[in-house]
PDB file of C-alpha atoms and ligand atoms in Angstrom:
ATOM      1  CA  MET A   1    -141.889-107.679 -61.373  1.00 97.00           C
ATOM      2  CA  ILE A   2    -144.313-110.220 -62.060  1.00 98.00           C
ATOM      3  CA  ALA A   3    -144.191-113.442 -59.841  1.00 98.00           C
ATOM      4  CA  ILE A   4    -145.696-116.473 -61.921  1.00 98.00           C
ATOM      5  CA  ASP A   5    -146.218-119.737 -59.304  1.00 96.00           C
ATOM      6  CA  GLY A   6    -147.949-123.285 -59.630  1.00 94.00           C
ATOM      7  CA  PRO A   7    -147.775-126.723 -59.998  1.00 91.00           C
ATOM      8  CA  SER A   8    -145.624-128.865 -62.569  1.00 85.00           C
ATOM      9  CA  ALA A   9    -147.023-128.429 -66.154  1.00 86.00           C
ATOM     10  CA  SER A  10    -149.821-125.721 -65.103  1.00 90.00           C
ATOM     11  CA  GLY A  11    -148.549-123.734 -68.227  1.00 90.00           C
ATOM     12  CA  LYS A  12    -146.486-121.000 -66.044  1.00 93.00           C
ATOM     13  CA  GLY A  13    -143.164-121.505 -68.356  1.00 93.00           C
ATOM     14  CA  THR A  14    -145.107-120.814 -71.669  1.00 94.00           C
ATOM     15  CA  VAL A  15    -147.221-118.242 -70.236  1.00 97.00           C
ATOM     16  CA  ALA A  16    -144.458-116.480 -68.394  1.00 98.00           C
ATOM     17  CA  GLN A  17    -142.222-116.379 -71.704  1.00 97.00           C
ATOM     18  CA  LEU A  18    -145.240-115.170 -73.542  1.00 98.00           C
ATOM     19  CA  VAL A  19    -145.648-112.176 -71.000  1.00 98.00           C
ATOM     20  CA  ALA A  20    -142.121-111.493 -70.880  1.00 98.00           C
ATOM     21  CA  ARG A  21    -142.110-111.100 -74.592  1.00 97.00           C
ATOM     22  CA  ALA A  22    -144.969-108.911 -74.864  1.00 98.00           C
ATOM     23  CA  LEU A  23    -143.766-106.691 -72.166  1.00 98.00           C
ATOM     24  CA  GLY A  24    -139.955-106.708 -73.328  1.00 98.00           C
ATOM     25  CA  PHE A  25    -139.114-107.947 -69.735  1.00 98.00           C
ATOM     26  CA  HIS A  26    -136.321-110.520 -68.756  1.00 96.00           C
ATOM     27  CA  TYR A  27    -137.314-113.988 -67.818  1.00 96.00           C
ATOM     28  CA  LEU A  28    -136.244-116.526 -65.147  1.00 96.00           C
ATOM     29  CA  ASP A  29    -137.303-120.086 -65.148  1.00 96.00           C
ATOM     30  CA  SER A  30    -136.422-120.644 -61.401  1.00 97.00           C
ATOM     31  CA  GLY A  31    -137.104-124.252 -61.890  1.00 96.00           C
ATOM     32  CA  ALA A  32    -134.102-124.671 -64.161  1.00 96.00           C
ATOM     33  CA  LEU A  33    -132.010-123.948 -61.261  1.00 98.00           C
ATOM     34  CA  TYR A  34    -133.108-126.744 -59.211  1.00 97.00           C
ATOM     35  CA  ARG A  35    -132.979-128.999 -62.242  1.00 97.00           C
ATOM     36  CA  LEU A  36    -129.541-127.740 -62.589  1.00 98.00           C
ATOM     37  CA  VAL A  37    -128.467-128.649 -59.073  1.00 98.00           C
ATOM     38  CA  ALA A  38    -130.140-131.923 -59.522  1.00 98.00           C
ATOM     39  CA  LEU A  39    -128.165-132.837 -63.069  1.00 98.00           C
ATOM     40  CA  ALA A  40    -124.893-131.400 -61.285  1.00 98.00           C
ATOM     41  CA  ALA A  41    -125.199-133.801 -58.168  1.00 98.00           C
ATOM     42  CA  ALA A  42    -125.774-136.611 -60.432  1.00 97.00           C
ATOM     43  CA  ARG A  43    -122.752-135.859 -62.283  1.00 96.00           C
ATOM     44  CA  GLN A  44    -120.556-135.357 -59.640  1.00 96.00           C
ATOM     45  CA  GLY A  45    -121.983-138.770 -57.967  1.00 97.00           C
ATOM     46  CA  VAL A  46    -123.682-136.666 -55.077  1.00 97.00           C
ATOM     47  CA  ASP A  47    -126.087-138.682 -52.767  1.00 96.00           C
ATOM     48  CA  LEU A  48    -129.608-137.177 -52.976  1.00 96.00           C
ATOM     49  CA  ASP A  49    -129.989-137.802 -49.210  1.00 96.00           C
ATOM     50  CA  ASP A  50    -126.472-135.890 -48.388  1.00 98.00           C
ATOM     51  CA  ALA A  51    -128.094-132.232 -47.754  1.00 98.00           C
ATOM     52  CA  ASP A  52    -124.677-130.645 -46.715  1.00 98.00           C
ATOM     53  CA  ALA A  53    -123.386-131.852 -50.074  1.00 98.00           C
ATOM     54  CA  LEU A  54    -126.347-130.757 -52.048  1.00 98.00           C
ATOM     55  CA  ALA A  55    -126.155-127.162 -50.751  1.00 98.00           C
ATOM     56  CA  ALA A  56    -122.705-127.272 -51.744  1.00 98.00           C
ATOM     57  CA  VAL A  57    -123.469-128.228 -55.058  1.00 98.00           C
ATOM     58  CA  ALA A  58    -126.026-125.367 -55.184  1.00 98.00           C
ATOM     59  CA  ALA A  59    -123.707-122.695 -53.975  1.00 97.00           C
ATOM     60  CA  GLY A  60    -120.868-123.759 -56.654  1.00 96.00           C
ATOM     61  CA  LEU A  61    -123.241-124.262 -59.380  1.00 96.00           C
ATOM     62  CA  SER A  62    -121.731-122.868 -62.547  1.00 93.00           C
ATOM     63  CA  ALA A  63    -124.286-122.251 -65.151  1.00 94.00           C
ATOM     64  CA  ARG A  64    -125.243-120.052 -68.043  1.00 93.00           C
ATOM     65  CA  PHE A  65    -128.570-119.041 -69.864  1.00 92.00           C
ATOM     66  CA  GLU A  66    -128.117-118.118 -73.438  1.00 89.00           C
ATOM     67  CA  ALA A  67    -130.724-117.555 -76.145  1.00 83.00           C
ATOM     68  CA  GLY A  68    -132.820-120.498 -74.700  1.00 85.00           C
ATOM     69  CA  GLU A  69    -130.026-122.833 -74.129  1.00 94.00           C
ATOM     70  CA  VAL A  70    -128.730-123.960 -70.525  1.00 96.00           C
ATOM     71  CA  TRP A  71    -125.022-124.595 -69.889  1.00 97.00           C
ATOM     72  CA  LEU A  72    -123.478-126.426 -66.823  1.00 96.00           C
ATOM     73  CA  ASN A  73    -119.859-126.215 -66.639  1.00 91.00           C
ATOM     74  CA  GLY A  74    -119.535-125.324 -70.233  1.00 92.00           C
ATOM     75  CA  ALA A  75    -121.652-128.183 -71.295  1.00 95.00           C
ATOM     76  CA  GLN A  76    -124.692-127.665 -72.881  1.00 96.00           C
ATOM     77  CA  VAL A  77    -127.465-129.199 -70.832  1.00 97.00           C
ATOM     78  CA  THR A  78    -130.904-128.013 -72.270  1.00 95.00           C
ATOM     79  CA  ALA A  79    -132.514-131.427 -73.098  1.00 92.00           C
ATOM     80  CA  ALA A  80    -130.604-133.102 -70.002  1.00 95.00           C
ATOM     81  CA  ILE A  81    -132.332-131.052 -67.278  1.00 96.00           C
ATOM     82  CA  ARG A  82    -135.721-131.787 -68.724  1.00 89.00           C
ATOM     83  CA  THR A  83    -135.814-135.657 -68.374  1.00 87.00           C
ATOM     84  CA  GLU A  84    -138.174-137.566 -66.125  1.00 82.00           C
ATOM     85  CA  ALA A  85    -135.134-138.541 -63.867  1.00 90.00           C
ATOM     86  CA  THR A  86    -134.040-134.935 -63.553  1.00 94.00           C
ATOM     87  CA  SER A  87    -137.391-133.602 -62.833  1.00 87.00           C
ATOM     88  CA  VAL A  88    -137.958-136.285 -60.050  1.00 87.00           C
ATOM     89  CA  ALA A  89    -134.476-135.416 -58.596  1.00 95.00           C
ATOM     90  CA  SER A  90    -135.158-131.883 -58.739  1.00 95.00           C
ATOM     91  CA  SER A  91    -137.991-131.961 -56.379  1.00 88.00           C
ATOM     92  CA  ARG A  92    -135.928-133.835 -53.790  1.00 92.00           C
ATOM     93  CA  VAL A  93    -133.113-131.651 -54.470  1.00 96.00           C
ATOM     94  CA  ALA A  94    -135.654-128.604 -53.732  1.00 94.00           C
ATOM     95  CA  ALA A  95    -136.816-129.851 -50.383  1.00 92.00           C
ATOM     96  CA  VAL A  96    -133.400-129.313 -48.954  1.00 96.00           C
ATOM     97  CA  PRO A  97    -133.218-125.918 -47.396  1.00 96.00           C
ATOM     98  CA  GLY A  98    -129.570-125.238 -47.762  1.00 97.00           C
ATOM     99  CA  VAL A  99    -130.016-125.671 -51.492  1.00 98.00           C
ATOM    100  CA  ARG A 100    -133.155-122.952 -51.770  1.00 96.00           C
ATOM    101  CA  ALA A 101    -130.981-120.408 -49.378  1.00 97.00           C
ATOM    102  CA  ALA A 102    -127.912-120.987 -51.890  1.00 97.00           C
ATOM    103  CA  LEU A 103    -129.841-120.312 -54.918  1.00 98.00           C
ATOM    104  CA  LEU A 104    -131.722-117.127 -53.511  1.00 97.00           C
ATOM    105  CA  ASP A 105    -129.412-114.548 -54.709  1.00 95.00           C
ATOM    106  CA  ARG A 106    -128.854-116.011 -57.703  1.00 96.00           C
ATOM    107  CA  GLN A 107    -132.512-115.540 -58.521  1.00 97.00           C
ATOM    108  CA  ARG A 108    -132.966-112.267 -57.409  1.00 98.00           C
ATOM    109  CA  ALA A 109    -129.842-111.406 -59.653  1.00 96.00           C
ATOM    110  CA  PHE A 110    -132.122-111.471 -62.261  1.00 96.00           C
ATOM    111  CA  ARG A 111    -134.204-108.472 -61.437  1.00 97.00           C
ATOM    112  CA  GLN A 112    -133.076-106.218 -63.953  1.00 97.00           C
ATOM    113  CA  PRO A 113    -134.673-103.074 -65.993  1.00 98.00           C
ATOM    114  CA  PRO A 114    -137.049-102.858 -67.457  1.00 98.00           C
ATOM    115  CA  GLY A 115    -138.596-105.604 -65.721  1.00 98.00           C
ATOM    116  CA  LEU A 116    -138.732-109.429 -64.971  1.00 98.00           C
ATOM    117  CA  VAL A 117    -141.054-112.205 -65.223  1.00 98.00           C
ATOM    118  CA  ALA A 118    -139.943-114.870 -62.923  1.00 98.00           C
ATOM    119  CA  GLU A 119    -141.648-118.575 -62.797  1.00 97.00           C
ATOM    120  CA  GLY A 120    -141.456-121.538 -60.092  1.00 95.00           C
ATOM    121  CA  ARG A 121    -143.287-122.236 -56.585  1.00 93.00           C
ATOM    122  CA  ASP A 122    -141.939-119.387 -54.474  1.00 94.00           C
ATOM    123  CA  MET A 123    -141.532-116.651 -56.463  1.00 96.00           C
ATOM    124  CA  GLY A 124    -144.385-114.554 -54.853  1.00 96.00           C
ATOM    125  CA  SER A 125    -143.983-115.975 -51.556  1.00 94.00           C
ATOM    126  CA  VAL A 126    -140.127-115.868 -50.874  1.00 94.00           C
ATOM    127  CA  VAL A 127    -137.927-114.851 -53.573  1.00 97.00           C
ATOM    128  CA  PHE A 128    -139.728-111.688 -54.713  1.00 97.00           C
ATOM    129  CA  PRO A 129    -142.435-110.921 -52.195  1.00 96.00           C
ATOM    130  CA  ASP A 130    -142.653-107.400 -53.123  1.00 96.00           C
ATOM    131  CA  ALA A 131    -143.771-108.277 -56.878  1.00 97.00           C
ATOM    132  CA  ARG A 132    -146.014-105.738 -58.435  1.00 97.00           C
ATOM    133  CA  LEU A 133    -148.167-108.964 -59.494  1.00 98.00           C
ATOM    134  CA  LYS A 134    -148.359-112.387 -58.149  1.00 98.00           C
ATOM    135  CA  VAL A 135    -150.356-115.019 -60.365  1.00 98.00           C
ATOM    136  CA  PHE A 136    -150.774-118.541 -59.097  1.00 96.00           C
ATOM    137  CA  LEU A 137    -151.750-120.669 -62.022  1.00 96.00           C
ATOM    138  CA  THR A 138    -153.395-124.105 -61.923  1.00 93.00           C
ATOM    139  CA  ALA A 139    -154.882-126.819 -63.777  1.00 94.00           C
ATOM    140  CA  THR A 140    -156.312-130.045 -63.175  1.00 94.00           C
ATOM    141  CA  PRO A 141    -153.562-132.895 -63.009  1.00 92.00           C
ATOM    142  CA  GLU A 142    -155.161-134.774 -65.746  1.00 94.00           C
ATOM    143  CA  ALA A 143    -155.033-131.592 -68.129  1.00 95.00           C
ATOM    144  CA  ARG A 144    -151.276-131.323 -66.738  1.00 94.00           C
ATOM    145  CA  ALA A 145    -150.416-134.922 -67.624  1.00 95.00           C
ATOM    146  CA  GLU A 146    -151.881-134.483 -70.928  1.00 94.00           C
ATOM    147  CA  ARG A 147    -149.758-131.360 -71.609  1.00 91.00           C
ATOM    148  CA  ARG A 148    -146.896-132.848 -70.427  1.00 88.00           C
ATOM    149  CA  TYR A 149    -147.616-136.078 -72.681  1.00 92.00           C
ATOM    150  CA  LYS A 150    -148.105-133.790 -75.681  1.00 90.00           C
ATOM    151  CA  GLN A 151    -144.800-131.955 -75.027  1.00 85.00           C
ATOM    152  CA  LEU A 152    -142.629-135.108 -74.820  1.00 85.00           C
ATOM    153  CA  ASN A 153    -144.430-136.799 -77.724  1.00 90.00           C
ATOM    154  CA  ASP A 154    -143.464-133.697 -79.882  1.00 89.00           C
ATOM    155  CA  LYS A 155    -139.730-134.054 -78.926  1.00 83.00           C
ATOM    156  CA  GLY A 156    -140.200-137.520 -79.981  1.00 87.00           C
ATOM    157  CA  ILE A 157    -139.706-138.905 -76.366  1.00 82.00           C
ATOM    158  CA  ALA A 158    -142.066-142.039 -75.701  1.00 86.00           C
ATOM    159  CA  ALA A 159    -143.986-141.553 -72.409  1.00 87.00           C
ATOM    160  CA  ASN A 160    -146.733-143.182 -70.783  1.00 91.00           C
ATOM    161  CA  ILE A 161    -149.925-140.786 -69.447  1.00 94.00           C
ATOM    162  CA  ARG A 162    -150.459-142.815 -66.444  1.00 94.00           C
ATOM    163  CA  THR A 163    -147.033-142.892 -65.341  1.00 92.00           C
ATOM    164  CA  LEU A 164    -146.319-139.135 -66.045  1.00 92.00           C
ATOM    165  CA  LEU A 165    -149.950-138.361 -63.806  1.00 94.00           C
ATOM    166  CA  LEU A 166    -148.537-140.874 -60.917  1.00 93.00           C
ATOM    167  CA  ASP A 167    -145.328-138.471 -61.403  1.00 88.00           C
ATOM    168  CA  LEU A 168    -146.890-135.239 -61.429  1.00 90.00           C
ATOM    169  CA  ARG A 169    -148.971-136.030 -58.218  1.00 92.00           C
ATOM    170  CA  ALA A 170    -145.992-137.353 -56.340  1.00 89.00           C
ATOM    171  CA  ARG A 171    -144.092-134.132 -57.244  1.00 85.00           C
ATOM    172  CA  ASP A 172    -147.116-132.022 -56.193  1.00 89.00           C
ATOM    173  CA  ALA A 173    -147.385-133.683 -52.688  1.00 89.00           C
ATOM    174  CA  ARG A 174    -143.603-133.106 -52.098  1.00 86.00           C
ATOM    175  CA  ASP A 175    -143.505-129.660 -53.224  1.00 85.00           C
ATOM    176  CA  GLU A 176    -146.498-128.827 -51.196  1.00 87.00           C
ATOM    177  CA  ALA A 177    -145.621-130.615 -48.184  1.00 87.00           C
ATOM    178  CA  ARG A 178    -142.063-129.559 -47.680  1.00 84.00           C
ATOM    179  CA  ALA A 179    -141.313-127.411 -44.680  1.00 84.00           C
ATOM    180  CA  VAL A 180    -139.211-124.632 -46.290  1.00 85.00           C
ATOM    181  CA  ALA A 181    -141.132-122.832 -49.345  1.00 82.00           C
ATOM    182  CA  PRO A 182    -143.987-125.169 -50.044  1.00 84.00           C
ATOM    183  CA  LEU A 183    -145.855-124.941 -53.171  1.00 87.00           C
ATOM    184  CA  ARG A 184    -148.849-122.539 -52.449  1.00 86.00           C
ATOM    185  CA  ALA A 185    -150.468-119.592 -53.319  1.00 91.00           C
ATOM    186  CA  ALA A 186    -148.647-116.383 -52.188  1.00 92.00           C
ATOM    187  CA  PRO A 187    -150.998-113.758 -50.296  1.00 92.00           C
ATOM    188  CA  GLY A 188    -152.460-111.513 -52.524  1.00 93.00           C
ATOM    189  CA  ALA A 189    -151.781-114.040 -55.532  1.00 97.00           C
ATOM    190  CA  ARG A 190    -154.179-114.033 -58.390  1.00 97.00           C
ATOM    191  CA  ARG A 191    -155.508-117.308 -59.083  1.00 96.00           C
ATOM    192  CA  LEU A 192    -156.007-118.763 -62.664  1.00 96.00           C
ATOM    193  CA  ASP A 193    -157.357-121.880 -63.909  1.00 95.00           C
ATOM    194  CA  THR A 194    -155.824-122.727 -67.160  1.00 95.00           C
ATOM    195  CA  THR A 195    -157.518-126.129 -67.604  1.00 95.00           C
ATOM    196  CA  ASP A 196    -159.632-124.861 -70.476  1.00 94.00           C
ATOM    197  CA  MET A 197    -157.227-122.227 -71.622  1.00 95.00           C
ATOM    198  CA  THR A 198    -154.674-121.880 -74.193  1.00 93.00           C
ATOM    199  CA  ALA A 199    -151.369-120.467 -72.978  1.00 93.00           C
ATOM    200  CA  MET A 200    -152.176-117.393 -74.967  1.00 96.00           C
ATOM    201  CA  GLU A 201    -155.465-116.909 -73.323  1.00 97.00           C
ATOM    202  CA  ALA A 202    -153.905-117.142 -69.935  1.00 97.00           C
ATOM    203  CA  ALA A 203    -151.239-114.823 -71.030  1.00 98.00           C
ATOM    204  CA  GLN A 204    -153.868-112.397 -72.359  1.00 98.00           C
ATOM    205  CA  THR A 205    -155.372-112.560 -68.629  1.00 98.00           C
ATOM    206  CA  VAL A 206    -151.971-111.768 -66.994  1.00 98.00           C
ATOM    207  CA  LEU A 207    -151.274-109.005 -69.084  1.00 98.00           C
ATOM    208  CA  SER A 208    -154.802-107.606 -68.389  1.00 98.00           C
ATOM    209  CA  TRP A 209    -153.849-108.143 -64.828  1.00 98.00           C
ATOM    210  CA  MET A 210    -150.603-106.443 -65.180  1.00 97.00           C
ATOM    211  CA  ARG A 211    -152.498-103.104 -66.752  1.00 96.00           C
ATOM    212  CA  GLU A 212    -154.567-103.160 -63.591  1.00 95.00           C
ATOM    213  CA  ALA A 213    -151.768-103.428 -61.374  1.00 91.00           C
ATOM    214  CA  SER A 214    -149.924-100.464 -62.915  1.00 85.00           C
ATOM    215  CA  ASP A 215    -152.836 -98.345 -63.014  1.00 81.00           C
TER     216      ASP A 215
HETATM  217  O1  C5P B 301    -140.734-125.841 -62.774  1.00 67.98           O
HETATM  218  P1  C5P B 301    -140.059-127.413 -62.869  1.00 67.98           P
HETATM  219  O2  C5P B 301    -140.918-128.075 -63.078  1.00 67.98           O
HETATM  220  O3  C5P B 301    -139.055-126.939 -63.984  1.00 67.98           O
HETATM  221  O4  C5P B 301    -138.964-127.249 -61.579  1.00 67.98           O
HETATM  222  C1  C5P B 301    -138.353-128.165 -61.117  1.00 67.98           C
HETATM  223  C2  C5P B 301    -138.467-128.706 -59.432  1.00 67.98           C
HETATM  224  O5  C5P B 301    -137.675-127.368 -58.930  1.00 67.98           O
HETATM  225  C3  C5P B 301    -140.035-128.549 -59.222  1.00 67.98           C
HETATM  226  O6  C5P B 301    -140.566-130.028 -58.916  1.00 67.98           O
HETATM  227  C4  C5P B 301    -139.980-128.196 -57.567  1.00 67.98           C
HETATM  228  O7  C5P B 301    -139.678-129.362 -56.532  1.00 67.98           O
HETATM  229  C5  C5P B 301    -138.649-127.356 -57.584  1.00 67.98           C
HETATM  230  N1  C5P B 301    -138.899-125.796 -57.824  1.00 67.98           N
HETATM  231  C6  C5P B 301    -139.066-125.263 -56.445  1.00 67.98           C
HETATM  232  N2  C5P B 301    -139.296-123.810 -56.200  1.00 67.98           N
HETATM  233  C7  C5P B 301    -138.904-123.164 -57.386  1.00 67.98           C
HETATM  234  C8  C5P B 301    -139.159-123.750 -58.890  1.00 67.98           C
HETATM  235  C9  C5P B 301    -139.059-124.870 -58.908  1.00 67.98           C
HETATM  236  O8  C5P B 301    -138.804-126.029 -55.501  1.00 67.98           O
HETATM  237  N3  C5P B 301    -139.133-121.683 -57.393  1.00 67.98           N
END
């Protein structure tokens, strides 16, 4: 079990997928679950201030991950959960304790042989506290905004780098300040600053740490 946590656009997703592929492990993108709750809530007309209703949406979430695609109630939502609006809503939804509690077992169910690489904000601290290796990825906000800008550009989505930087800072602040499972390095987590690294270099570092942890 490898837990990779860090702020948005720190490279967690890419690095975790590279590591999972190299080891032949399963992969959990826990952020996608919070994004799905946010999207389901929006589609059901649930108010983002209604904590009980949001927890009910999370508990009843009918989602599927298949070959890189994400499905919600039988509809393909791979792109819909990645919009900036859903990003912002997902970090509000994630601050609701009932939502986090409802998603706990669903996340733990991904832990199957031969192993799991899980990425998010609280993988090492709350969901998989007994992970063999815990990694906390960081990068400067400017580097992260630049990465997000490039990702969106590659997909042909117009974006403004200053707006992205402001959104990232707002999401970081909310993720760090929330009462339940705030974003911070878990005890025993190894920190990796990826500002001047490629995703492949970061993945190689994590793989070398995994070899050390398994010795
Ligand atoms: O990782 P990603 O940016 O896709 O996550 C979307 C949102 O879900 C984050 O802004 C964060 O608020 C929340 N999240 C969380 N705990 C996790 C994963 C994501 O609170 N383990």
